[in-house]
Protein backbone atom coordinates (compact mmCIF):
# COMPACT_ATOMS: atom_id res chain seq x y z
CA MET A 1 7.93 8.07 3.04
CA LYS A 2 5.02 10.88 2.78
CA ILE A 3 2.28 10.71 0.32
CA LEU A 4 1.60 14.22 -1.03
CA SER A 5 -1.57 14.86 -2.30
CA LYS A 6 -2.71 16.41 -5.15
CA ASP A 7 -2.74 20.48 -4.17
CA GLN A 8 0.48 19.52 -2.25
CA ILE A 9 2.28 18.21 -5.21
CA TYR A 10 1.77 21.79 -6.99
CA ALA A 11 2.72 24.02 -3.89
CA ALA A 12 5.84 21.94 -3.90
CA ASP A 13 6.45 23.17 -7.48
CA LYS A 14 5.54 26.34 -6.30
CA ALA A 15 7.67 26.61 -3.54
CA THR A 16 10.74 25.43 -5.76
CA GLU A 17 9.93 27.70 -8.20
CA GLN A 18 10.04 30.43 -5.24
CA VAL A 19 13.13 29.52 -3.17
CA GLU A 20 15.37 28.78 -6.35
CA ALA A 21 14.11 32.00 -8.63
CA ILE A 22 13.16 29.65 -11.32
CA PRO A 23 10.57 29.67 -13.86
CA SER A 24 8.20 26.46 -14.02
CA PHE A 25 9.87 25.56 -17.84
CA ASN A 26 12.88 24.84 -15.88
CA LEU A 27 11.07 22.36 -13.24
CA MET A 28 9.49 20.87 -16.42
CA GLU A 29 13.26 20.60 -17.65
CA ARG A 30 14.51 18.86 -15.13
CA ALA A 31 11.31 16.79 -14.64
CA GLY A 32 11.94 14.99 -17.95
CA GLY A 33 15.82 15.88 -17.99
CA TYR A 34 15.81 12.93 -15.09
CA ALA A 35 13.61 10.67 -16.85
CA PHE A 36 15.74 10.46 -20.15
CA GLN A 37 18.16 9.70 -17.83
CA TYR A 38 16.60 6.50 -16.57
CA ILE A 39 15.84 5.46 -19.86
CA HIS A 40 19.63 6.43 -21.24
CA GLN A 41 20.83 4.44 -18.15
CA ARG A 42 18.71 1.44 -18.84
CA LEU A 43 18.99 1.65 -22.94
CA GLN A 44 23.03 2.87 -23.10
CA GLY A 45 21.63 3.78 -26.88
CA GLN A 46 20.35 -0.19 -28.21
CA PRO A 47 18.45 0.73 -31.64
CA VAL A 48 14.96 0.57 -30.38
CA THR A 49 11.99 2.81 -31.52
CA ILE A 50 11.13 4.55 -29.43
CA LYS A 51 6.92 6.12 -29.38
CA ILE A 52 6.00 8.60 -27.12
CA PHE A 53 2.94 9.81 -26.09
CA CYS A 54 1.72 13.57 -25.37
CA GLY A 55 -0.21 15.41 -24.03
CA ILE A 56 -0.94 19.61 -24.59
CA GLY A 57 -0.25 20.43 -20.75
CA ASN A 58 2.77 20.47 -18.65
CA ASN A 59 3.01 16.19 -18.78
CA GLY A 60 2.74 16.67 -21.85
CA GLY A 61 5.34 19.19 -22.45
CA ASP A 62 7.88 16.70 -19.44
CA GLY A 63 7.59 13.80 -22.98
CA LEU A 64 8.52 16.80 -25.30
CA VAL A 65 11.96 17.67 -23.08
CA ILE A 66 12.33 13.40 -22.89
CA ALA A 67 11.72 13.35 -26.75
CA ARG A 68 14.68 16.48 -27.03
CA ASN A 69 17.20 14.92 -25.23
CA LEU A 70 16.42 11.38 -26.91
CA VAL A 71 16.82 12.51 -30.05
CA GLU A 72 20.18 14.95 -29.34
CA ASN A 73 21.47 11.63 -28.15
CA GLY A 74 21.64 9.48 -31.39
CA TYR A 75 17.62 7.60 -30.69
CA SER A 76 15.24 6.60 -33.18
CA VAL A 77 12.54 8.48 -31.74
CA LYS A 78 8.77 9.35 -32.75
CA THR A 79 6.65 11.99 -31.08
CA TYR A 80 3.16 12.19 -31.58
CA ILE A 81 1.26 14.99 -29.87
CA VAL A 82 -2.43 13.95 -28.78
CA SER A 83 -4.63 16.65 -29.32
CA TYR A 84 -7.72 16.37 -27.36
CA SER A 85 -8.22 20.13 -26.96
CA GLU A 86 -7.09 23.55 -28.86
CA ASN A 87 -5.87 24.59 -25.35
CA ARG A 88 -2.08 23.70 -24.82
CA SER A 89 -0.09 25.25 -21.79
CA LYS A 90 2.49 28.08 -21.86
CA ASP A 91 5.50 25.53 -20.79
CA PHE A 92 4.39 23.09 -23.67
CA LEU A 93 5.00 25.18 -26.09
CA ASP A 94 7.94 26.54 -25.13
CA ALA A 95 9.01 22.26 -24.83
CA LEU A 96 8.05 21.65 -28.13
CA GLU A 97 9.63 25.00 -29.35
CA GLU A 98 12.71 23.30 -28.55
CA LEU A 99 12.34 19.72 -29.38
CA LYS A 100 11.22 21.98 -33.06
CA LYS A 101 15.22 22.99 -33.09
CA LYS A 102 16.52 19.59 -32.17
CA ALA A 103 13.97 16.55 -34.59
CA SER A 104 14.89 16.38 -37.81
CA LYS A 105 10.89 15.33 -38.02
CA TRP A 106 8.62 17.16 -35.67
CA PRO A 107 5.69 15.71 -33.99
CA GLU A 108 2.89 14.16 -35.29
CA VAL A 109 -0.59 15.66 -34.52
CA LEU A 110 -2.94 12.46 -33.55
CA LYS A 111 -6.51 14.19 -33.74
CA SER A 112 -8.69 10.75 -33.68
CA ALA A 113 -8.12 7.38 -34.49
CA ALA A 114 -7.97 7.72 -37.77
CA ASP A 115 -4.76 9.07 -37.32
CA PHE A 116 -2.85 6.60 -34.69
CA PRO A 117 0.38 4.70 -35.36
CA GLU A 118 1.50 1.72 -35.46
CA ILE A 119 2.78 0.12 -32.19
CA ALA A 120 4.86 -2.90 -32.49
CA PRO A 121 5.31 -5.41 -29.39
CA GLU A 122 9.56 -4.35 -29.49
CA ASP A 123 8.61 -0.80 -29.12
CA LEU A 124 9.13 1.27 -26.41
CA VAL A 125 6.39 3.71 -25.69
CA VAL A 126 6.49 6.56 -23.39
CA ASP A 127 3.54 7.96 -21.89
CA CYS A 128 2.84 11.80 -21.46
CA ILE A 129 -0.71 11.93 -22.07
CA PHE A 130 -2.23 13.01 -18.92
CA GLY A 131 -0.92 13.55 -15.41
CA ILE A 132 -1.97 14.65 -12.09
CA GLY A 133 -4.85 16.73 -12.87
CA LEU A 134 -7.13 14.53 -14.35
CA ASN A 135 -10.43 14.50 -13.11
CA ARG A 136 -12.69 12.94 -16.00
CA PRO A 137 -12.81 10.66 -18.48
CA ALA A 138 -11.35 11.46 -21.53
CA ASP A 139 -12.94 11.68 -24.66
CA THR A 140 -13.74 8.58 -26.23
CA TRP A 141 -11.25 8.55 -29.26
CA VAL A 142 -7.94 9.19 -26.69
CA GLN A 143 -9.57 5.99 -24.53
CA HIS A 144 -9.26 4.42 -27.84
CA LEU A 145 -5.81 4.75 -28.01
CA PHE A 146 -4.80 3.88 -24.14
CA LYS A 147 -6.40 0.52 -25.07
CA LEU A 148 -4.48 0.63 -28.54
CA ILE A 149 -1.41 1.01 -26.18
CA ASN A 150 -2.22 -1.77 -23.92
CA GLU A 151 -2.92 -4.30 -26.29
CA SER A 152 0.47 -3.83 -28.40
CA ARG A 153 2.30 -4.90 -25.40
CA ALA A 154 4.74 -3.33 -25.78
CA TYR A 155 7.36 -1.89 -22.51
CA THR A 156 5.32 0.61 -21.51
CA LEU A 157 6.98 3.66 -19.44
CA ALA A 158 4.17 5.91 -17.84
CA ILE A 159 5.38 9.53 -16.26
CA ASP A 160 4.60 10.85 -13.28
CA VAL A 161 0.96 8.34 -13.50
CA PRO A 162 -0.64 6.45 -16.23
CA SER A 163 -2.66 7.93 -18.09
CA GLY A 164 -6.51 8.13 -17.73
CA MET A 165 -5.76 7.54 -13.35
CA ALA A 166 -6.85 10.39 -11.37
CA ILE A 167 -4.83 10.45 -7.93
CA ASP A 168 -7.90 11.59 -5.85
CA GLN A 169 -10.98 9.35 -7.58
CA ILE A 170 -11.92 6.52 -9.04
CA ILE A 171 -12.88 7.79 -12.94
CA PRO A 172 -15.16 4.91 -13.19
CA ASP A 173 -15.80 3.08 -16.86
CA SER A 174 -12.56 4.86 -17.93
CA GLU A 175 -9.38 2.71 -19.86
CA VAL A 176 -6.29 3.47 -18.40
CA ILE A 177 -3.00 2.95 -19.14
CA ARG A 178 -1.48 -0.16 -18.05
CA ALA A 179 2.04 1.16 -17.50
CA THR A 180 4.80 -1.78 -17.48
CA VAL A 181 6.60 0.87 -14.96
CA VAL A 182 5.40 4.15 -13.80
CA LEU A 183 8.48 7.06 -13.16
CA THR A 184 6.62 9.21 -10.50
CA PHE A 185 7.70 12.19 -9.86
CA GLN A 186 9.14 13.02 -5.66
CA THR A 187 6.10 10.82 -4.54
CA PRO A 188 4.27 7.48 -5.42
CA LYS A 189 0.41 8.68 -5.44
CA LEU A 190 -2.01 6.83 -3.10
CA ALA A 191 -3.91 5.91 -6.07
CA PHE A 192 -0.82 3.63 -6.73
CA PHE A 193 -1.91 1.32 -3.70
CA LEU A 194 -5.62 0.91 -3.88
CA PRO A 195 -6.77 -1.85 -5.68
CA GLN A 196 -9.05 -0.45 -8.43
CA SER A 197 -5.84 1.53 -9.19
CA GLY A 198 -3.37 0.17 -8.60
CA ARG A 199 -4.45 -3.15 -10.85
CA PHE A 200 -2.95 -1.40 -13.89
CA ILE A 201 0.36 -0.25 -12.49
CA ASN A 202 2.98 -3.59 -12.84
CA ASN A 203 6.25 -0.98 -11.04
CA TRP A 204 7.05 2.22 -10.17
CA GLU A 205 10.12 4.01 -8.82
CA VAL A 206 10.37 7.56 -7.82
CA LEU A 207 12.37 10.16 -9.31
CA ASP A 208 13.71 12.84 -6.85
CA ILE A 209 13.24 16.29 -9.08
CA GLY A 210 14.67 18.05 -6.20
CA LEU A 211 11.75 19.99 -5.14
CA ASP A 212 12.30 22.21 -2.01
CA ARG A 213 13.28 20.30 0.57
CA ASN A 214 12.05 22.17 3.54
CA TYR A 215 8.27 22.43 2.24
CA LEU A 216 8.68 19.09 1.62
CA ASN A 217 10.14 18.29 5.31
CA SER A 218 7.10 20.21 7.04
CA VAL A 219 4.22 19.86 4.63
CA LYS A 220 1.85 17.06 6.67
CA THR A 221 0.64 14.65 4.79
CA LYS A 222 -2.95 12.08 5.44
CA ALA A 223 -0.78 9.54 3.95
CA GLN A 224 2.54 7.91 4.30
CA LEU A 225 4.38 4.67 2.78
CA ILE A 226 5.44 2.43 5.07
CA GLY A 227 8.61 0.76 3.79
CA LYS A 228 11.88 -0.54 5.37
CA THR A 229 13.78 3.04 6.66
CA GLU A 230 9.99 4.07 8.75
CA ALA A 231 9.58 0.21 9.97
CA GLN A 232 13.45 0.39 11.50
CA GLN A 233 12.64 3.49 13.29
CA MET A 234 10.02 1.96 15.06
CA TYR A 235 11.66 -1.00 16.10
CA ARG A 236 12.67 -1.47 19.86
CA PRO A 237 15.60 -2.78 20.71
CA ARG A 238 15.39 -5.73 23.37
CA SER A 239 17.47 -4.50 27.01
CA LYS A 240 20.55 -6.91 27.75
CA PHE A 241 19.20 -7.17 31.61
CA SER A 242 15.31 -8.34 30.38
CA HIS A 243 13.33 -11.34 31.09
CA LYS A 244 10.16 -13.02 30.16
CA GLY A 245 7.98 -10.51 31.93
CA THR A 246 9.79 -7.50 30.05
CA TYR A 247 8.02 -7.85 27.14
CA GLY A 248 4.63 -8.94 28.18
CA HIS A 249 2.07 -11.88 29.15
CA THR A 250 -0.60 -12.15 25.93
CA LEU A 251 -4.03 -14.37 25.64
CA LEU A 252 -5.44 -15.52 22.40
CA VAL A 253 -8.92 -16.08 22.68
CA ALA A 254 -9.67 -18.58 19.57
CA GLY A 255 -10.44 -21.78 18.31
CA SER A 256 -13.06 -23.89 18.01
CA TYR A 257 -14.32 -27.13 16.26
CA GLY A 258 -12.41 -27.97 13.33
CA LYS A 259 -10.86 -24.76 13.46
CA MET A 260 -8.23 -25.41 16.21
CA GLY A 261 -5.83 -23.81 13.38
CA ALA A 262 -6.33 -20.76 14.11
CA ALA A 263 -5.52 -20.59 17.44
CA ILE A 264 -2.42 -22.85 16.81
CA LEU A 265 -1.46 -20.12 13.93
CA SER A 266 -1.64 -16.95 15.87
CA ASN A 267 -0.51 -18.13 19.40
CA LYS A 268 2.83 -19.34 17.56
CA ALA A 269 2.91 -15.79 15.73
CA CYS A 270 2.84 -14.31 19.10
CA LEU A 271 5.68 -15.44 20.54
CA SER A 272 7.67 -15.31 17.30
CA ALA A 273 6.95 -11.39 17.12
CA GLY A 274 8.14 -11.34 20.50
CA ALA A 275 5.73 -12.20 23.37
CA GLY A 276 7.65 -12.74 26.57
CA LEU A 277 4.46 -14.70 27.90
CA VAL A 278 1.50 -16.33 25.78
CA THR A 279 -1.73 -18.43 27.08
CA ALA A 280 -4.37 -19.73 24.62
CA TYR A 281 -8.26 -19.83 25.74
CA SER A 282 -10.13 -22.17 23.72
CA THR A 283 -12.03 -24.97 24.59
CA ARG A 284 -11.17 -28.21 26.57
CA GLN A 285 -11.75 -30.23 23.08
CA GLY A 286 -8.91 -28.00 21.99
CA LEU A 287 -6.84 -27.66 25.25
CA PRO A 288 -4.47 -31.36 24.14
CA ILE A 289 -4.06 -29.94 20.13
CA LEU A 290 -2.55 -26.47 21.70
CA GLN A 291 -0.38 -28.05 24.59
CA THR A 292 0.77 -30.54 21.80
CA SER A 293 1.16 -28.20 18.93
CA VAL A 294 2.16 -25.44 20.65
CA PRO A 295 4.53 -26.54 23.53
CA GLU A 296 5.70 -22.61 24.15
CA VAL A 297 1.75 -21.70 25.23
CA MET A 298 0.06 -22.07 28.39
CA VAL A 299 -3.83 -23.14 28.26
CA VAL A 300 -7.02 -22.15 29.61
CA ALA A 301 -10.18 -23.64 28.82
CA ASP A 302 -13.64 -22.89 29.32
CA ARG A 303 -15.68 -24.84 31.56
CA HIS A 304 -17.66 -26.22 29.16
CA ASN A 305 -17.13 -30.10 27.43
CA GLY A 306 -18.74 -27.69 23.72
CA ASP A 307 -17.09 -27.89 20.52
CA PHE A 308 -17.31 -24.03 20.56
CA ILE A 309 -15.99 -21.81 23.46
CA GLU A 310 -19.50 -20.66 25.87
CA GLU A 311 -17.76 -18.45 28.38
CA ILE A 312 -14.68 -16.14 28.45
CA GLN A 313 -13.86 -16.21 32.39
CA PHE A 314 -9.64 -16.29 32.93
CA ASP A 315 -8.06 -15.53 36.76
CA ILE A 316 -4.70 -14.21 35.01
CA GLU A 317 -4.25 -10.52 34.04
CA PRO A 318 -2.68 -10.16 30.49
CA ASN A 319 -1.38 -7.05 29.32
CA ILE A 320 -3.42 -7.53 25.80
CA ILE A 321 -6.47 -10.20 24.40
CA GLY A 322 -6.59 -10.78 20.85
CA ILE A 323 -9.44 -12.68 20.21
CA GLY A 324 -11.65 -14.12 16.88
CA PRO A 325 -9.67 -16.51 14.72
CA GLY A 326 -11.16 -19.63 14.21
CA LEU A 327 -13.78 -18.66 17.09
CA GLY A 328 -17.08 -19.52 15.24
CA MET A 329 -20.40 -17.59 15.20
CA HIS A 330 -22.68 -19.79 17.30
CA LYS A 331 -25.58 -18.33 19.87
CA ALA A 332 -23.02 -19.27 22.66
CA THR A 333 -20.36 -17.56 21.36
CA GLN A 334 -21.67 -14.34 21.01
CA LYS A 335 -23.37 -14.38 24.70
CA ALA A 336 -19.68 -14.75 25.89
CA PHE A 337 -18.07 -12.56 23.45
CA GLU A 338 -21.20 -9.67 24.44
CA ASP A 339 -20.80 -10.74 28.36
CA PHE A 340 -16.86 -10.45 28.08
CA LEU A 341 -16.88 -7.00 26.63
CA LYS A 342 -19.34 -5.22 29.30
CA ILE A 343 -16.73 -6.07 31.67
CA ASN A 344 -12.90 -6.16 30.20
CA LYS A 345 -10.78 -3.08 30.40
CA THR A 346 -7.92 -4.86 28.81
CA PRO A 347 -6.66 -3.19 25.40
CA LEU A 348 -8.25 -5.60 22.70
CA VAL A 349 -6.92 -7.07 18.95
CA LEU A 350 -9.77 -7.92 17.09
CA ASP A 351 -10.19 -10.79 13.36
CA ALA A 352 -12.03 -12.65 11.84
CA ASP A 353 -15.16 -13.85 13.85
CA ALA A 354 -15.10 -11.31 16.52
CA LEU A 355 -15.14 -8.65 14.00
CA ASN A 356 -18.05 -10.24 12.22
CA MET A 357 -19.94 -10.61 15.83
CA LEU A 358 -19.57 -6.64 15.73
CA SER A 359 -20.92 -6.48 12.95
CA GLU A 360 -24.19 -7.93 13.65
CA ASN A 361 -24.39 -5.93 16.94
CA LYS A 362 -22.73 -3.13 16.33
CA ALA A 363 -23.91 -2.08 19.69
CA LEU A 364 -20.81 -3.80 21.26
CA LEU A 365 -18.54 -1.20 19.01
CA ASP A 366 -19.20 1.21 21.95
CA LEU A 367 -17.82 -1.49 24.35
CA LEU A 368 -14.45 -1.28 22.51
CA PRO A 369 -11.54 0.03 24.90
CA LYS A 370 -10.39 3.18 23.57
CA TYR A 371 -7.72 2.65 20.78
CA SER A 372 -8.35 -1.16 20.06
CA ILE A 373 -6.85 -2.38 17.20
CA LEU A 374 -9.29 -4.50 14.42
CA THR A 375 -7.96 -6.05 11.72
CA PRO A 376 -10.73 -6.64 9.13
CA HIS A 377 -10.33 -8.19 5.51
CA PRO A 378 -12.24 -6.50 2.75
CA LYS A 379 -15.85 -8.19 3.32
CA GLU A 380 -15.52 -8.22 7.12
CA LEU A 381 -14.98 -4.35 6.81
CA GLU A 382 -17.64 -3.25 4.22
CA ARG A 383 -19.97 -5.20 7.24
CA LEU A 384 -18.25 -3.00 10.08
CA ILE A 385 -18.63 0.57 7.77
CA GLY A 386 -21.24 -0.19 5.01
CA GLU A 387 -21.15 -0.56 0.96
CA TRP A 388 -18.42 2.00 -0.65
CA LYS A 389 -18.59 3.56 -4.14
CA ASP A 390 -15.09 3.12 -4.85
CA ASP A 391 -11.89 2.90 -2.89
CA PHE A 392 -11.06 6.78 -1.84
CA ASP A 393 -15.07 6.39 -0.17
CA LYS A 394 -13.93 3.39 1.26
CA LEU A 395 -10.93 5.10 2.48
CA GLU A 396 -13.29 7.86 4.27
CA LYS A 397 -15.42 5.76 6.02
CA ALA A 398 -13.39 3.83 7.11
CA GLU A 399 -11.51 6.93 8.64
CA ALA A 400 -15.32 7.91 9.66
CA PHE A 401 -15.45 4.72 11.82
CA SER A 402 -12.15 4.59 13.60
CA SER A 403 -12.77 8.42 14.53
CA LYS A 404 -16.58 7.20 15.63
CA TYR A 405 -14.55 4.31 17.73
CA ASP A 406 -11.46 5.44 19.00
CA CYS A 407 -10.04 2.60 17.44
CA VAL A 408 -7.06 1.72 14.81
CA LEU A 409 -8.24 0.25 11.81
CA VAL A 410 -5.90 -2.19 9.97
CA CYS A 411 -7.60 -2.82 6.46
CA LYS A 412 -5.94 -5.30 5.25
CA ASP A 413 -5.76 -5.71 1.01
CA ALA A 414 -2.49 -6.25 -0.80
CA HIS A 415 -1.07 -3.16 0.44
CA THR A 416 -2.75 -3.10 4.11
CA ILE A 417 -4.09 0.68 4.90
CA VAL A 418 -4.09 1.32 8.70
CA VAL A 419 -6.26 3.95 9.18
CA PHE A 420 -6.74 6.18 12.54
CA GLU A 421 -7.30 9.86 13.60
CA GLY A 422 -7.76 10.89 10.25
CA ASN A 423 -4.57 9.44 8.79
CA TYR A 424 -3.36 6.58 6.48
CA TYR A 425 -0.64 4.39 7.11
CA VAL A 426 0.33 2.19 3.38
CA ASN A 427 1.95 -1.22 3.84
CA ASN A 428 4.88 -1.12 1.14
CA SER A 429 5.77 -5.13 1.97
CA GLY A 430 4.14 -8.21 1.04
CA ASN A 431 3.15 -10.79 -1.73
CA PRO A 432 0.23 -12.44 -3.65
CA GLY A 433 1.34 -15.76 -1.47
CA MET A 434 -0.02 -14.10 1.16
CA ALA A 435 -3.57 -14.67 -0.75
CA THR A 436 -3.70 -18.24 1.38
CA GLY A 437 -6.13 -19.18 4.28
CA GLY A 438 -4.06 -18.10 8.22
CA SER A 439 -2.60 -15.17 7.16
CA GLY A 440 -4.67 -12.80 8.87
CA ASP A 441 -4.43 -14.98 12.33
CA VAL A 442 -0.92 -14.77 11.85
CA LEU A 443 -1.25 -10.87 11.41
CA THR A 444 -3.05 -11.10 14.35
CA GLY A 445 -0.85 -12.66 16.77
CA VAL A 446 1.65 -10.79 15.32
CA LEU A 447 0.49 -7.34 16.58
CA THR A 448 -0.69 -8.79 19.95
CA GLY A 449 2.49 -10.21 20.23
CA LEU A 450 3.92 -6.21 19.44
CA VAL A 451 1.22 -4.39 22.21
CA ALA A 452 2.78 -7.29 25.11
CA GLN A 453 5.97 -5.69 24.29
CA GLY A 454 5.23 -2.25 24.77
CA TYR A 455 3.99 -0.59 21.35
CA ASP A 456 1.81 1.36 21.03
CA PRO A 457 -1.64 0.15 19.26
CA LEU A 458 -0.79 2.33 16.24
CA THR A 459 2.75 1.55 16.29
CA ALA A 460 2.22 -2.02 16.80
CA ALA A 461 -0.49 -2.05 13.46
CA ILE A 462 2.18 -0.05 11.23
CA PHE A 463 5.03 -2.55 12.26
CA GLY A 464 3.28 -5.42 12.26
CA SER A 465 1.40 -5.13 9.37
CA PHE A 466 5.05 -4.47 7.63
CA ILE A 467 6.89 -7.07 9.67
CA HIS A 468 4.00 -9.64 8.63
CA GLY A 469 4.21 -8.86 5.08
CA ARG A 470 8.12 -9.20 4.64
CA ALA A 471 8.41 -12.35 6.05
CA ALA A 472 6.28 -13.27 3.61
CA ASP A 473 8.76 -11.89 1.02
CA ILE A 474 11.18 -12.99 2.15
CA ALA A 475 10.16 -16.59 2.35
CA ILE A 476 8.80 -16.66 -1.35
CA ASN A 477 12.29 -17.03 -2.40
CA HIS A 478 12.08 -20.22 -0.89
CA THR A 479 8.40 -21.72 -1.64
CA GLY A 480 7.11 -19.20 -4.50
CA TYR A 481 3.42 -17.12 -4.31
CA GLU A 482 1.72 -20.85 -4.59
CA GLY A 483 3.82 -22.71 -1.95
CA LEU A 484 3.63 -19.81 0.85
CA THR A 485 1.49 -21.20 3.75
CA ALA A 486 0.48 -19.13 6.74
CA GLY A 487 2.52 -21.43 8.92
CA VAL A 488 5.65 -20.80 6.70
CA ILE A 489 5.25 -16.96 7.22
CA ILE A 490 5.39 -17.71 10.79
CA GLU A 491 8.59 -19.51 10.28
CA PHE A 492 10.60 -16.32 8.54
CA LEU A 493 8.81 -13.63 11.25
CA GLY A 494 12.16 -13.89 13.05
CA GLN A 495 14.10 -13.54 9.22
CA ALA A 496 12.07 -9.92 8.70
CA PHE A 497 13.04 -8.27 12.15
CA LEU A 498 16.89 -9.53 11.03
CA ASP A 499 16.78 -7.95 7.92
CA LEU A 500 15.38 -4.52 8.81
CA PHE A 501 19.44 -4.07 9.63
CA ASN A 502 20.75 -5.97 6.67
CA GLU A 503 22.53 -3.95 4.20
CA PRO A 504 22.31 -4.84 0.73
CA GLU A 505 25.03 -6.46 -0.58
CA LYS A 506 27.45 -4.32 -2.40
CA GLN A 507 28.91 -4.82 -5.96
CA ALA A 508 32.13 -6.02 -6.88
CA GLN A 509 33.99 -3.75 -8.79
CA LYS A 510 34.73 -4.78 -12.05
């Protein structure tokens, strides 16, 4: 799904108005009408008090349209206009006149904290104060209203975006309405998926308000949301007449004393992601551990008897090499890593201590093969690209890093974002149960296994991130968040592949 920027959303509105030859107010009627239908389908006339807080721009106009529809259908509605300026948009004023024709009681105007109404936990709050155009902190008294709504614990439905949130920047030290659900028009916003802003949203749903399809289909967006539909299109089906050689040979360089679990997890995940052959490269003391724990893999050890890898030399020709999980940062390992990079021509997936070694000696980044996949968690990413002032700045720095080193950067987080050639691919699978040791090692194995099978590095990074998260989503139905472990994620990788083509069960007709 395309994630439109603010300018692209405005352009989509204009394109729709021109193609359909309608005034902008008609589009407001449509948006507010669809939001009303969402509310009406769920309430079915229940006697709940609905309190709608409207700004004075077009987002506020959407709220007035919702209010009018609710009044016409017999709901108990109290409408408030948050008058933070004397300027009103024309469409807002038109919507206000239409509401006045239907409502027995006109909206109350709020001009300061003294005007605030009481908000009960059993109320339904509809937030229509600010839309996507916000680019600065709201007035202090308006932020106090946000805080009142948040502290009320009322079910809060935000229209398009939660008030106080900008969609293309982080507004520092600004109160934001913590929405129970955001009804966002036509497309989710990138801010929904970033830690600093996404934390204000419990859930979101897209309302298709019928913006011009030609524009939506043709516009090129910087960001895309990757869900099941997108992942289905990336899947490579297997041929009946294929064999293990068809699906590639991977080499995973991983493990050290006390960290052989990372090697086990990455190798198991690589197998479960579908690699034809997997060879583990580790220390001699790790050899019996790997042979016993993962009998399906072959094992190559360095020639030393130490607790860590001191050389990376092998006589096989893998299609892809994954390197980093559990390696440690011993000086001998760093030297072995540098020597390896100087002669290596094989595609790479780099994680964990391989990333840490790169961040300590950034000259090594120039030795990476083109389109290497790097999979940093936030702290590893910071070591690579430097500190950032906010999440949007982080993405810009990640984009510059990816461009400079021609690499696919997998920025792991609650919503993992793959950055490549100026584009962002936002993963929409996964859950908080994945915040457990070893999850990243599993992802390394998955990505390595996919590249071995012939997926190009970008597709492997995007598709693998989705499958990794989807396996965890299926697993938590059995374990809960707290009981999820990295090993369990591996066990459900097969289910994640099957789920790509599972149709949802149809409800029986009454």
